[in-house]
């Protein structure tokens, strides 16, 4: 169990976590409370955020406060930033941009602009809004940190996942740029790029046909726990690491694409040709359009 470590950013932090009502966001909030932090749990589903607060209350460590926030709306991010500084009576010292949604199962040309706009509005613009609004506050707080949750999709270029890939690639580039701009300052930046984590993103997202079945199966059998990912990421952030690629398969994808690009792309082509067969075997049809969730 972690105690208060005032020499580390994730201990005793004044933290804001978006998408804190479930999955990795909830795991971040609970772990930060264990480390003696005060956490604002922001989520579009405020009832889920309140459930996270109840878990923190049961711990008897740290504190948490639930807030409604739709990260795709600039006015909501503005209100969140103002509320945080008022609540803490000081600038936020740790911002975790986590809220996101899953989308996939269709190739470019069949995705539809509405789904592109929906996915990028949350997965990319939500991160841009959160960073643009909170980075000045973090810099004013002194020793501070920013953690952006991306995905292995940021560099994997998996077929039938273009809207998701593009959003997460943007998050990776955004994080690298803020890190470069913050070099030599007291603001540390970390970007998390996991593969499958046991969350509800495959169920709550807009993932069509066999791709949804595949994602849910992969999460069930190969996914690691959100709690483990949160602890690993916070510890890495304390050690000043920019990239967190927490699973062996994620690191293998990173290495394969970098060192064997032609072989890697050929393998993705085989996967792309297999996706229609998965759809036929599953007999699946696109599900209902869900609410946003943390990933």
PDB file of N, CA, C and O in Angstrom, residues 36-111:
ATOM      1  N   UNK A  36      -2.963   9.306  -0.999  1.00  0.00           N
ATOM      2  CA  UNK A  36      -3.214  10.494  -0.204  1.00  0.00           C
ATOM      3  C   UNK A  36      -3.684  11.696  -0.977  1.00  0.00           C
ATOM      4  O   UNK A  36      -3.642  12.826  -0.467  1.00  0.00           O
ATOM      5  N   UNK A  37      -4.155  11.501  -2.187  1.00  0.00           N
ATOM      6  CA  UNK A  37      -4.564  12.611  -3.030  1.00  0.00           C
ATOM      7  C   UNK A  37      -6.006  13.040  -2.836  1.00  0.00           C
ATOM      8  O   UNK A  37      -6.834  12.302  -2.300  1.00  0.00           O
ATOM      9  N   UNK A  38      -6.289  14.230  -3.302  1.00  0.00           N
ATOM     10  CA  UNK A  38      -7.652  14.742  -3.417  1.00  0.00           C
ATOM     11  C   UNK A  38      -8.007  14.721  -4.895  1.00  0.00           C
ATOM     12  O   UNK A  38      -7.292  15.310  -5.711  1.00  0.00           O
ATOM     13  N   UNK A  39      -9.086  14.010  -5.253  1.00  0.00           N
ATOM     14  CA  UNK A  39      -9.370  13.715  -6.654  1.00  0.00           C
ATOM     15  C   UNK A  39     -10.746  14.218  -7.067  1.00  0.00           C
ATOM     16  O   UNK A  39     -11.751  13.924  -6.403  1.00  0.00           O
ATOM     17  N   UNK A  40     -10.793  14.961  -8.163  1.00  0.00           N
ATOM     18  CA  UNK A  40     -12.066  15.307  -8.791  1.00  0.00           C
ATOM     19  C   UNK A  40     -12.334  14.271  -9.867  1.00  0.00           C
ATOM     20  O   UNK A  40     -11.540  14.106 -10.802  1.00  0.00           O
ATOM     21  N   UNK A  41     -13.443  13.549  -9.711  1.00  0.00           N
ATOM     22  CA  UNK A  41     -13.818  12.464 -10.621  1.00  0.00           C
ATOM     23  C   UNK A  41     -14.841  13.001 -11.621  1.00  0.00           C
ATOM     24  O   UNK A  41     -16.023  13.145 -11.300  1.00  0.00           O
ATOM     25  N   UNK A  42     -14.400  13.306 -12.824  1.00  0.00           N
ATOM     26  CA  UNK A  42     -15.266  13.891 -13.843  1.00  0.00           C
ATOM     27  C   UNK A  42     -15.733  12.802 -14.807  1.00  0.00           C
ATOM     28  O   UNK A  42     -14.939  11.965 -15.239  1.00  0.00           O
ATOM     29  N   UNK A  43     -17.015  12.830 -15.153  1.00  0.00           N
ATOM     30  CA  UNK A  43     -17.547  11.837 -16.086  1.00  0.00           C
ATOM     31  C   UNK A  43     -18.858  12.348 -16.658  1.00  0.00           C
ATOM     32  O   UNK A  43     -19.577  13.115 -16.003  1.00  0.00           O
ATOM     33  N   UNK A  44     -19.174  11.917 -17.880  1.00  0.00           N
ATOM     34  CA  UNK A  44     -20.453  12.294 -18.477  1.00  0.00           C
ATOM     35  C   UNK A  44     -21.604  11.579 -17.780  1.00  0.00           C
ATOM     36  O   UNK A  44     -22.745  12.035 -17.807  1.00  0.00           O
ATOM     37  N   UNK A  45     -21.303  10.440 -17.151  1.00  0.00           N
ATOM     38  CA  UNK A  45     -22.281   9.718 -16.343  1.00  0.00           C
ATOM     39  C   UNK A  45     -21.948   9.996 -14.885  1.00  0.00           C
ATOM     40  O   UNK A  45     -21.119   9.320 -14.266  1.00  0.00           O
ATOM     41  N   UNK A  46     -22.598  11.000 -14.312  1.00  0.00           N
ATOM     42  CA  UNK A  46     -22.231  11.436 -12.962  1.00  0.00           C
ATOM     43  C   UNK A  46     -22.565  10.376 -11.922  1.00  0.00           C
ATOM     44  O   UNK A  46     -21.923  10.316 -10.863  1.00  0.00           O
ATOM     45  N   UNK A  47     -23.538   9.505 -12.199  1.00  0.00           N
ATOM     46  CA  UNK A  47     -23.837   8.422 -11.254  1.00  0.00           C
ATOM     47  C   UNK A  47     -22.657   7.464 -11.148  1.00  0.00           C
ATOM     48  O   UNK A  47     -22.334   6.981 -10.059  1.00  0.00           O
ATOM     49  N   UNK A  48     -22.024   7.182 -12.282  1.00  0.00           N
ATOM     50  CA  UNK A  48     -20.819   6.341 -12.238  1.00  0.00           C
ATOM     51  C   UNK A  48     -19.702   7.040 -11.473  1.00  0.00           C
ATOM     52  O   UNK A  48     -18.957   6.401 -10.727  1.00  0.00           O
ATOM     53  N   UNK A  49     -19.555   8.336 -11.684  1.00  0.00           N
ATOM     54  CA  UNK A  49     -18.532   9.084 -10.953  1.00  0.00           C
ATOM     55  C   UNK A  49     -18.794   9.030  -9.457  1.00  0.00           C
ATOM     56  O   UNK A  49     -17.855   8.904  -8.654  1.00  0.00           O
ATOM     57  N   UNK A  50     -20.050   9.094  -9.073  1.00  0.00           N
ATOM     58  CA  UNK A  50     -20.387   9.002  -7.643  1.00  0.00           C
ATOM     59  C   UNK A  50     -20.059   7.622  -7.084  1.00  0.00           C
ATOM     60  O   UNK A  50     -19.692   7.490  -5.904  1.00  0.00           O
ATOM     61  N   UNK A  51     -20.199   6.591  -7.918  1.00  0.00           N
ATOM     62  CA  UNK A  51     -19.809   5.244  -7.476  1.00  0.00           C
ATOM     63  C   UNK A  51     -18.311   5.193  -7.192  1.00  0.00           C
ATOM     64  O   UNK A  51     -17.870   4.545  -6.234  1.00  0.00           O
ATOM     65  N   UNK A  52     -17.524   5.868  -8.016  1.00  0.00           N
ATOM     66  CA  UNK A  52     -16.082   5.934  -7.771  1.00  0.00           C
ATOM     67  C   UNK A  52     -15.800   6.648  -6.464  1.00  0.00           C
ATOM     68  O   UNK A  52     -14.954   6.208  -5.663  1.00  0.00           O
ATOM     69  N   UNK A  53     -16.499   7.735  -6.225  1.00  0.00           N
ATOM     70  CA  UNK A  53     -16.332   8.471  -4.966  1.00  0.00           C
ATOM     71  C   UNK A  53     -16.669   7.582  -3.776  1.00  0.00           C
ATOM     72  O   UNK A  53     -15.968   7.603  -2.749  1.00  0.00           O
ATOM     73  N   UNK A  54     -17.726   6.775  -3.899  1.00  0.00           N
ATOM     74  CA  UNK A  54     -18.113   5.875  -2.805  1.00  0.00           C
ATOM     75  C   UNK A  54     -17.005   4.867  -2.509  1.00  0.00           C
ATOM     76  O   UNK A  54     -16.745   4.530  -1.342  1.00  0.00           O
ATOM     77  N   UNK A  55     -16.333   4.376  -3.567  1.00  0.00           N
ATOM     78  CA  UNK A  55     -15.213   3.450  -3.372  1.00  0.00           C
ATOM     79  C   UNK A  55     -14.082   4.136  -2.617  1.00  0.00           C
ATOM     80  O   UNK A  55     -13.481   3.563  -1.693  1.00  0.00           O
ATOM     81  N   UNK A  56     -13.795   5.377  -2.986  1.00  0.00           N
ATOM     82  CA  UNK A  56     -12.749   6.132  -2.296  1.00  0.00           C
ATOM     83  C   UNK A  56     -13.135   6.359  -0.841  1.00  0.00           C
ATOM     84  O   UNK A  56     -12.306   6.210   0.076  1.00  0.00           O
ATOM     85  N   UNK A  57     -14.388   6.695  -0.598  1.00  0.00           N
ATOM     86  CA  UNK A  57     -14.842   6.930   0.776  1.00  0.00           C
ATOM     87  C   UNK A  57     -14.656   5.689   1.638  1.00  0.00           C
ATOM     88  O   UNK A  57     -14.276   5.778   2.815  1.00  0.00           O
ATOM     89  N   UNK A  58     -14.911   4.521   1.056  1.00  0.00           N
ATOM     90  CA  UNK A  58     -14.746   3.270   1.795  1.00  0.00           C
ATOM     91  C   UNK A  58     -13.286   2.994   2.144  1.00  0.00           C
ATOM     92  O   UNK A  58     -12.986   2.341   3.146  1.00  0.00           O
ATOM     93  N   UNK A  59     -12.370   3.503   1.303  1.00  0.00           N
ATOM     94  CA  UNK A  59     -10.948   3.305   1.573  1.00  0.00           C
ATOM     95  C   UNK A  59     -10.504   4.011   2.850  1.00  0.00           C
ATOM     96  O   UNK A  59      -9.613   3.548   3.555  1.00  0.00           O
ATOM     97  N   UNK A  60     -11.110   5.166   3.089  1.00  0.00           N
ATOM     98  CA  UNK A  60     -10.678   5.972   4.218  1.00  0.00           C
ATOM     99  C   UNK A  60      -9.330   6.621   3.990  1.00  0.00           C
ATOM    100  O   UNK A  60      -8.630   6.995   4.936  1.00  0.00           O
ATOM    101  N   UNK A  61      -8.960   6.764   2.729  1.00  0.00           N
ATOM    102  CA  UNK A  61      -7.696   7.399   2.357  1.00  0.00           C
ATOM    103  C   UNK A  61      -7.960   8.411   1.250  1.00  0.00           C
ATOM    104  O   UNK A  61      -8.733   8.138   0.337  1.00  0.00           O
ATOM    105  N   UNK A  62      -7.328   9.565   1.317  1.00  0.00           N
ATOM    106  CA  UNK A  62      -7.563  10.577   0.306  1.00  0.00           C
ATOM    107  C   UNK A  62      -9.000  11.055   0.322  1.00  0.00           C
ATOM    108  O   UNK A  62      -9.760  10.807   1.272  1.00  0.00           O
ATOM    109  N   UNK A  63      -9.397  11.715  -0.762  1.00  0.00           N
ATOM    110  CA  UNK A  63     -10.773  12.202  -0.878  1.00  0.00           C
ATOM    111  C   UNK A  63     -11.137  12.298  -2.351  1.00  0.00           C
ATOM    112  O   UNK A  63     -10.261  12.358  -3.212  1.00  0.00           O
ATOM    113  N   UNK A  64     -12.440  12.301  -2.630  1.00  0.00           N
ATOM    114  CA  UNK A  64     -12.895  12.370  -4.020  1.00  0.00           C
ATOM    115  C   UNK A  64     -14.190  13.146  -4.104  1.00  0.00           C
ATOM    116  O   UNK A  64     -14.981  13.184  -3.157  1.00  0.00           O
ATOM    117  N   UNK A  65     -14.406  13.738  -5.276  1.00  0.00           N
ATOM    118  CA  UNK A  65     -15.586  14.573  -5.512  1.00  0.00           C
ATOM    119  C   UNK A  65     -16.051  14.333  -6.942  1.00  0.00           C
ATOM    120  O   UNK A  65     -15.243  14.396  -7.875  1.00  0.00           O
ATOM    121  N   UNK A  66     -17.328  14.027  -7.123  1.00  0.00           N
ATOM    122  CA  UNK A  66     -17.870  13.716  -8.448  1.00  0.00           C
ATOM    123  C   UNK A  66     -18.380  14.967  -9.149  1.00  0.00           C
ATOM    124  O   UNK A  66     -19.030  15.814  -8.537  1.00  0.00           O
ATOM    125  N   UNK A  67     -18.106  15.054 -10.459  1.00  0.00           N
ATOM    126  CA  UNK A  67     -18.506  16.208 -11.261  1.00  0.00           C
ATOM    127  C   UNK A  67     -18.946  15.721 -12.643  1.00  0.00           C
ATOM    128  O   UNK A  67     -18.293  14.850 -13.238  1.00  0.00           O
ATOM    129  N   UNK A  68     -20.017  16.286 -13.164  1.00  0.00           N
ATOM    130  CA  UNK A  68     -20.418  16.016 -14.546  1.00  0.00           C
ATOM    131  C   UNK A  68     -19.485  16.757 -15.500  1.00  0.00           C
ATOM    132  O   UNK A  68     -19.165  17.932 -15.291  1.00  0.00           O
ATOM    133  N   UNK A  69     -19.063  16.077 -16.562  1.00  0.00           N
ATOM    134  CA  UNK A  69     -18.273  16.743 -17.603  1.00  0.00           C
ATOM    135  C   UNK A  69     -18.364  15.965 -18.898  1.00  0.00           C
ATOM    136  O   UNK A  69     -18.080  14.762 -18.926  1.00  0.00           O
ATOM    137  N   UNK A  70     -18.752  16.642 -19.954  1.00  0.00           N
ATOM    138  CA  UNK A  70     -18.686  16.105 -21.313  1.00  0.00           C
ATOM    139  C   UNK A  70     -17.443  16.711 -21.940  1.00  0.00           C
ATOM    140  O   UNK A  70     -17.415  17.901 -22.279  1.00  0.00           O
ATOM    141  N   UNK A  71     -16.390  15.899 -22.090  1.00  0.00           N
ATOM    142  CA  UNK A  71     -15.098  16.440 -22.511  1.00  0.00           C
ATOM    143  C   UNK A  71     -15.103  16.966 -23.936  1.00  0.00           C
ATOM    144  O   UNK A  71     -14.171  17.680 -24.339  1.00  0.00           O
ATOM    145  N   UNK A  72     -16.130  16.639 -24.712  1.00  0.00           N
ATOM    146  CA  UNK A  72     -16.198  17.146 -26.082  1.00  0.00           C
ATOM    147  C   UNK A  72     -16.755  18.571 -26.146  1.00  0.00           C
ATOM    148  O   UNK A  72     -16.805  19.159 -27.216  1.00  0.00           O
ATOM    149  N   UNK A  73     -17.142  19.118 -24.990  1.00  0.00           N
ATOM    150  CA  UNK A  73     -17.713  20.467 -24.923  1.00  0.00           C
ATOM    151  C   UNK A  73     -16.729  21.394 -24.212  1.00  0.00           C
ATOM    152  O   UNK A  73     -16.384  21.172 -23.046  1.00  0.00           O
ATOM    153  N   UNK A  74     -16.289  22.429 -24.902  1.00  0.00           N
ATOM    154  CA  UNK A  74     -15.308  23.344 -24.309  1.00  0.00           C
ATOM    155  C   UNK A  74     -15.846  23.998 -23.056  1.00  0.00           C
ATOM    156  O   UNK A  74     -15.102  24.220 -22.097  1.00  0.00           O
ATOM    157  N   UNK A  75     -17.140  24.306 -23.038  1.00  0.00           N
ATOM    158  CA  UNK A  75     -17.699  24.963 -21.858  1.00  0.00           C
ATOM    159  C   UNK A  75     -17.650  24.063 -20.629  1.00  0.00           C
ATOM    160  O   UNK A  75     -17.485  24.542 -19.500  1.00  0.00           O
ATOM    161  N   UNK A  76     -17.770  22.754 -20.842  1.00  0.00           N
ATOM    162  CA  UNK A  76     -17.688  21.826 -19.714  1.00  0.00           C
ATOM    163  C   UNK A  76     -16.258  21.742 -19.181  1.00  0.00           C
ATOM    164  O   UNK A  76     -16.041  21.672 -17.969  1.00  0.00           O
ATOM    165  N   UNK A  77     -15.276  21.741 -20.086  1.00  0.00           N
ATOM    166  CA  UNK A  77     -13.880  21.713 -19.657  1.00  0.00           C
ATOM    167  C   UNK A  77     -13.519  23.011 -18.936  1.00  0.00           C
ATOM    168  O   UNK A  77     -12.813  23.006 -17.918  1.00  0.00           O
ATOM    169  N   UNK A  78     -13.995  24.134 -19.451  1.00  0.00           N
ATOM    170  CA  UNK A  78     -13.753  25.410 -18.774  1.00  0.00           C
ATOM    171  C   UNK A  78     -14.326  25.391 -17.359  1.00  0.00           C
ATOM    172  O   UNK A  78     -13.672  25.817 -16.395  1.00  0.00           O
ATOM    173  N   UNK A  79     -15.556  24.896 -17.229  1.00  0.00           N
ATOM    174  CA  UNK A  79     -16.193  24.830 -15.911  1.00  0.00           C
ATOM    175  C   UNK A  79     -15.438  23.877 -14.988  1.00  0.00           C
ATOM    176  O   UNK A  79     -15.281  24.147 -13.790  1.00  0.00           O
ATOM    177  N   UNK A  80     -14.943  22.765 -15.540  1.00  0.00           N
ATOM    178  CA  UNK A  80     -14.195  21.799 -14.739  1.00  0.00           C
ATOM    179  C   UNK A  80     -12.906  22.420 -14.206  1.00  0.00           C
ATOM    180  O   UNK A  80     -12.556  22.238 -13.025  1.00  0.00           O
ATOM    181  N   UNK A  81     -12.201  23.149 -15.052  1.00  0.00           N
ATOM    182  CA  UNK A  81     -10.946  23.766 -14.623  1.00  0.00           C
ATOM    183  C   UNK A  81     -11.187  24.806 -13.533  1.00  0.00           C
ATOM    184  O   UNK A  81     -10.439  24.877 -12.540  1.00  0.00           O
ATOM    185  N   UNK A  82     -12.230  25.618 -13.694  1.00  0.00           N
ATOM    186  CA  UNK A  82     -12.552  26.631 -12.682  1.00  0.00           C
ATOM    187  C   UNK A  82     -12.973  25.976 -11.378  1.00  0.00           C
ATOM    188  O   UNK A  82     -12.548  26.384 -10.287  1.00  0.00           O
ATOM    189  N   UNK A  83     -13.819  24.940 -11.482  1.00  0.00           N
ATOM    190  CA  UNK A  83     -14.275  24.239 -10.287  1.00  0.00           C
ATOM    191  C   UNK A  83     -13.108  23.603  -9.540  1.00  0.00           C
ATOM    192  O   UNK A  83     -13.044  23.636  -8.309  1.00  0.00           O
ATOM    193  N   UNK A  84     -12.173  23.004 -10.291  1.00  0.00           N
ATOM    194  CA  UNK A  84     -11.036  22.335  -9.657  1.00  0.00           C
ATOM    195  C   UNK A  84     -10.209  23.311  -8.832  1.00  0.00           C
ATOM    196  O   UNK A  84      -9.862  23.029  -7.675  1.00  0.00           O
ATOM    197  N   UNK A  85      -9.901  24.458  -9.409  1.00  0.00           N
ATOM    198  CA  UNK A  85      -9.074  25.413  -8.673  1.00  0.00           C
ATOM    199  C   UNK A  85      -9.799  25.941  -7.438  1.00  0.00           C
ATOM    200  O   UNK A  85      -9.186  26.146  -6.387  1.00  0.00           O
ATOM    201  N   UNK A  86     -11.121  26.131  -7.551  1.00  0.00           N
ATOM    202  CA  UNK A  86     -11.911  26.546  -6.386  1.00  0.00           C
ATOM    203  C   UNK A  86     -11.958  25.440  -5.335  1.00  0.00           C
ATOM    204  O   UNK A  86     -11.808  25.690  -4.132  1.00  0.00           O
ATOM    205  N   UNK A  87     -12.169  24.214  -5.780  1.00  0.00           N
ATOM    206  CA  UNK A  87     -12.288  23.078  -4.857  1.00  0.00           C
ATOM    207  C   UNK A  87     -10.989  22.849  -4.097  1.00  0.00           C
ATOM    208  O   UNK A  87     -11.006  22.607  -2.879  1.00  0.00           O
ATOM    209  N   UNK A  88      -9.866  22.919  -4.805  1.00  0.00           N
ATOM    210  CA  UNK A  88      -8.573  22.686  -4.167  1.00  0.00           C
ATOM    211  C   UNK A  88      -8.044  23.921  -3.444  1.00  0.00           C
ATOM    212  O   UNK A  88      -7.104  23.819  -2.651  1.00  0.00           O
ATOM    213  N   UNK A  89      -8.625  25.072  -3.747  1.00  0.00           N
ATOM    214  CA  UNK A  89      -8.104  26.343  -3.248  1.00  0.00           C
ATOM    215  C   UNK A  89      -6.630  26.501  -3.648  1.00  0.00           C
ATOM    216  O   UNK A  89      -5.825  27.106  -2.929  1.00  0.00           O
ATOM    217  N   UNK A  90      -6.311  25.958  -4.797  1.00  0.00           N
ATOM    218  CA  UNK A  90      -4.954  25.999  -5.353  1.00  0.00           C
ATOM    219  C   UNK A  90      -5.024  25.432  -6.761  1.00  0.00           C
ATOM    220  O   UNK A  90      -5.997  24.754  -7.119  1.00  0.00           O
ATOM    221  N   UNK A  91      -4.024  25.678  -7.602  1.00  0.00           N
ATOM    222  CA  UNK A  91      -4.038  25.090  -8.946  1.00  0.00           C
ATOM    223  C   UNK A  91      -3.961  23.561  -8.897  1.00  0.00           C
ATOM    224  O   UNK A  91      -3.348  22.991  -7.993  1.00  0.00           O
ATOM    225  N   UNK A  92      -4.581  22.931  -9.867  1.00  0.00           N
ATOM    226  CA  UNK A  92      -4.487  21.482 -10.018  1.00  0.00           C
ATOM    227  C   UNK A  92      -3.018  21.089 -10.188  1.00  0.00           C
ATOM    228  O   UNK A  92      -2.270  21.746 -10.921  1.00  0.00           O
ATOM    229  N   UNK A  93      -2.600  20.000  -9.519  1.00  0.00           N
ATOM    230  CA  UNK A  93      -1.204  19.569  -9.639  1.00  0.00           C
ATOM    231  C   UNK A  93      -1.045  18.324 -10.516  1.00  0.00           C
ATOM    232  O   UNK A  93       0.080  17.995 -10.923  1.00  0.00           O
ATOM    233  N   UNK A  94      -2.158  17.616 -10.814  1.00  0.00           N
ATOM    234  CA  UNK A  94      -2.081  16.439 -11.686  1.00  0.00           C
ATOM    235  C   UNK A  94      -3.368  16.339 -12.490  1.00  0.00           C
ATOM    236  O   UNK A  94      -4.451  16.232 -11.917  1.00  0.00           O
ATOM    237  N   UNK A  95      -3.233  16.380 -13.805  1.00  0.00           N
ATOM    238  CA  UNK A  95      -4.373  16.238 -14.698  1.00  0.00           C
ATOM    239  C   UNK A  95      -4.243  14.929 -15.460  1.00  0.00           C
ATOM    240  O   UNK A  95      -3.202  14.667 -16.074  1.00  0.00           O
ATOM    241  N   UNK A  96      -5.287  14.091 -15.407  1.00  0.00           N
ATOM    242  CA  UNK A  96      -5.296  12.853 -16.166  1.00  0.00           C
ATOM    243  C   UNK A  96      -6.429  12.913 -17.187  1.00  0.00           C
ATOM    244  O   UNK A  96      -7.611  12.801 -16.835  1.00  0.00           O
ATOM    245  N   UNK A  97      -6.061  13.157 -18.436  1.00  0.00           N
ATOM    246  CA  UNK A  97      -7.013  13.148 -19.546  1.00  0.00           C
ATOM    247  C   UNK A  97      -7.249  11.691 -19.946  1.00  0.00           C
ATOM    248  O   UNK A  97      -6.428  11.092 -20.641  1.00  0.00           O
ATOM    249  N   UNK A  98      -8.351  11.124 -19.508  1.00  0.00           N
ATOM    250  CA  UNK A  98      -8.602   9.706 -19.727  1.00  0.00           C
ATOM    251  C   UNK A  98      -9.852   9.420 -20.544  1.00  0.00           C
ATOM    252  O   UNK A  98      -9.903   8.430 -21.269  1.00  0.00           O
ATOM    253  N   UNK A  99     -10.867  10.259 -20.448  1.00  0.00           N
ATOM    254  CA  UNK A  99     -12.161   9.956 -21.069  1.00  0.00           C
ATOM    255  C   UNK A  99     -12.010   9.650 -22.550  1.00  0.00           C
ATOM    256  O   UNK A  99     -11.308  10.348 -23.282  1.00  0.00           O
ATOM    257  N   UNK A 100     -12.654   8.579 -22.977  1.00  0.00           N
ATOM    258  CA  UNK A 100     -12.570   8.192 -24.380  1.00  0.00           C
ATOM    259  C   UNK A 100     -13.612   7.148 -24.713  1.00  0.00           C
ATOM    260  O   UNK A 100     -14.293   6.619 -23.832  1.00  0.00           O
ATOM    261  N   UNK A 101     -13.733   6.850 -25.994  1.00  0.00           N
ATOM    262  CA  UNK A 101     -14.714   5.878 -26.465  1.00  0.00           C
ATOM    263  C   UNK A 101     -14.076   4.959 -27.497  1.00  0.00           C
ATOM    264  O   UNK A 101     -13.112   5.321 -28.164  1.00  0.00           O
ATOM    265  N   UNK A 102     -14.618   3.759 -27.630  1.00  0.00           N
ATOM    266  CA  UNK A 102     -14.158   2.820 -28.637  1.00  0.00           C
ATOM    267  C   UNK A 102     -14.999   2.920 -29.898  1.00  0.00           C
ATOM    268  O   UNK A 102     -16.201   3.163 -29.840  1.00  0.00           O
ATOM    269  N   UNK A 103     -14.346   2.748 -31.030  1.00  0.00           N
ATOM    270  CA  UNK A 103     -15.062   2.746 -32.302  1.00  0.00           C
ATOM    271  C   UNK A 103     -14.259   1.906 -33.298  1.00  0.00           C
ATOM    272  O   UNK A 103     -13.030   1.924 -33.291  1.00  0.00           O
ATOM    273  N   UNK A 104     -14.949   1.128 -34.127  1.00  0.00           N
ATOM    274  CA  UNK A 104     -14.246   0.311 -35.101  1.00  0.00           C
ATOM    275  C   UNK A 104     -15.186  -0.626 -35.829  1.00  0.00           C
ATOM    276  O   UNK A 104     -16.402  -0.607 -35.619  1.00  0.00           O
ATOM    277  N   UNK A 105     -14.612  -1.443 -36.715  1.00  0.00           N
ATOM    278  CA  UNK A 105     -15.380  -2.443 -37.427  1.00  0.00           C
ATOM    279  C   UNK A 105     -15.720  -2.103 -38.856  1.00  0.00           C
ATOM    280  O   UNK A 105     -16.264  -2.945 -39.574  1.00  0.00           O
ATOM    281  N   UNK A 106     -15.394  -0.876 -39.298  1.00  0.00           N
ATOM    282  CA  UNK A 106     -15.694  -0.484 -40.683  1.00  0.00           C
ATOM    283  C   UNK A 106     -14.467   0.194 -41.289  1.00  0.00           C
ATOM    284  O   UNK A 106     -13.773   0.949 -40.622  1.00  0.00           O
ATOM    285  N   UNK A 107     -14.207  -0.011 -42.591  1.00  0.00           N
ATOM    286  CA  UNK A 107     -13.059   0.631 -43.245  1.00  0.00           C
ATOM    287  C   UNK A 107     -13.354   2.088 -43.577  1.00  0.00           C
ATOM    288  O   UNK A 107     -14.519   2.523 -43.586  1.00  0.00           O
ATOM    289  N   UNK A 108     -12.303   2.832 -43.858  1.00  0.00           N
ATOM    290  CA  UNK A 108     -12.468   4.218 -44.303  1.00  0.00           C
ATOM    291  C   UNK A 108     -13.317   4.226 -45.571  1.00  0.00           C
ATOM    292  O   UNK A 108     -13.113   3.429 -46.485  1.00  0.00           O
ATOM    293  N   UNK A 109     -14.264   5.114 -45.630  1.00  0.00           N
ATOM    294  CA  UNK A 109     -15.219   5.161 -46.732  1.00  0.00           C
ATOM    295  C   UNK A 109     -16.566   4.614 -46.335  1.00  0.00           C
ATOM    296  O   UNK A 109     -17.568   4.886 -46.993  1.00  0.00           O
ATOM    297  N   UNK A 110     -16.596   3.835 -45.239  1.00  0.00           N
ATOM    298  CA  UNK A 110     -17.853   3.288 -44.737  1.00  0.00           C
ATOM    299  C   UNK A 110     -18.120   3.682 -43.287  1.00  0.00           C
ATOM    300  O   UNK A 110     -19.137   3.294 -42.712  1.00  0.00           O
ATOM    301  N   UNK A 111     -17.217   4.450 -42.706  1.00  0.00           N
ATOM    302  CA  UNK A 111     -17.373   4.841 -41.294  1.00  0.00           C
ATOM    303  C   UNK A 111     -18.493   5.857 -41.138  1.00  0.00           C
ATOM    304  O   UNK A 111     -19.330   5.743 -40.237  1.00  0.00           O
TER     305      UNK A 111
END
